[in-house]
Short mmCIF file of C-alpha atoms in Angstrom, two decimals:
data_model
loop_
_atom_site.label_atom_id
_atom_site.label_comp_id
_atom_site.label_asym_id
_atom_site.label_seq_id
_atom_site.Cartn_x
_atom_site.Cartn_y
_atom_site.Cartn_z
CA ILE A 1 18.65 -21.01 -30.44
CA LEU A 2 16.76 -24.39 -29.32
CA SER A 3 13.84 -24.22 -26.86
CA SER A 4 13.10 -26.30 -24.47
CA ASP A 5 9.77 -27.93 -26.54
CA TRP A 6 11.91 -28.67 -29.37
CA SER A 7 14.36 -30.59 -27.24
CA SER A 8 11.76 -32.40 -25.81
CA ASP A 9 10.23 -33.18 -29.08
CA VAL A 10 13.45 -34.67 -30.25
CA CYS A 11 13.74 -36.99 -27.37
CA SER A 12 10.51 -38.11 -27.44
CA SER A 13 9.96 -41.88 -28.05
CA ASP A 14 8.49 -41.48 -31.19
CA LEU A 15 11.80 -41.74 -33.18
CA MET A 16 12.34 -44.27 -35.39
CA LYS A 17 15.36 -46.26 -35.99
CA PHE A 18 16.53 -46.57 -39.97
CA CYS A 19 19.57 -48.59 -41.19
CA ILE A 20 20.37 -47.45 -44.75
CA ALA A 21 22.51 -49.65 -46.83
CA SER A 22 23.86 -49.79 -50.43
CA ASP A 23 24.46 -52.47 -52.80
CA SER A 24 24.45 -55.92 -51.01
CA HIS A 25 26.58 -57.85 -53.50
CA GLY A 26 24.10 -60.97 -53.17
CA SER A 27 24.55 -60.98 -49.78
CA PHE A 28 20.85 -61.73 -48.21
CA SER A 29 22.33 -63.49 -45.25
CA LEU A 30 24.11 -60.39 -43.95
CA LEU A 31 21.24 -57.92 -44.65
CA CYS A 32 19.23 -60.37 -42.42
CA ARG A 33 22.11 -60.41 -39.71
CA MET A 34 22.00 -56.55 -39.96
CA LEU A 35 18.22 -56.30 -39.57
CA GLU A 36 18.55 -58.80 -36.90
CA ARG A 37 21.24 -57.09 -35.14
CA GLU A 38 19.99 -53.67 -35.81
CA GLN A 39 16.14 -53.92 -35.63
CA PRO A 40 15.04 -50.83 -37.33
CA ASP A 41 12.24 -49.46 -37.95
CA CYS A 42 12.64 -48.67 -41.67
CA LEU A 43 15.50 -50.10 -44.06
CA LEU A 44 16.76 -47.45 -46.52
CA PHE A 45 18.39 -49.30 -49.38
CA LEU A 46 20.39 -47.77 -51.89
CA GLY A 47 21.66 -49.62 -55.26
CA ASP A 48 21.74 -53.29 -56.66
CA GLY A 49 19.97 -55.82 -54.76
CA ALA A 50 16.94 -54.06 -53.89
CA GLU A 51 14.84 -57.35 -54.35
CA GLU A 52 16.74 -59.01 -51.46
CA ALA A 53 16.69 -56.13 -49.43
CA GLN A 54 12.95 -56.19 -49.61
CA ARG A 55 12.62 -59.89 -49.41
CA ALA A 56 14.88 -59.27 -46.05
CA ALA A 57 12.64 -56.77 -44.62
CA LYS A 58 9.21 -58.57 -45.03
CA LEU A 59 10.93 -61.42 -43.54
CA LEU A 60 11.80 -59.76 -40.14
CA GLY A 61 8.85 -57.28 -40.34
CA THR A 62 10.55 -54.54 -41.30
CA ALA A 63 9.16 -51.43 -43.72
CA CYS A 64 11.58 -51.09 -46.52
CA LEU A 65 12.22 -48.15 -49.08
CA CYS A 66 14.47 -48.68 -51.63
CA VAL A 67 16.22 -46.61 -54.50
CA ALA A 68 17.13 -49.53 -57.29
CA GLY A 69 20.86 -49.04 -58.73
#
C-alpha cells in the first residue's frame, strides 16, 4: 500500500535521470550524441569502451560510473 507521503516523495523534483549503456564499439560520437540528447544526471556504462564513456561524460559535464568489460 502506497501512502500519499511516499508518492509525493517519488514525484519530487529531486529525481535523477540516468542513461545506461554498454559496449560502445568504439563510437565516441554516438556516446556524445546520446548524452546531448538525453541530458542525464549520470551515465552508467557497462562493458568495453569505459574510457570513451568517461571522456564523453566529462566533455558534456555528466557524472559517469563504469563497470569495465
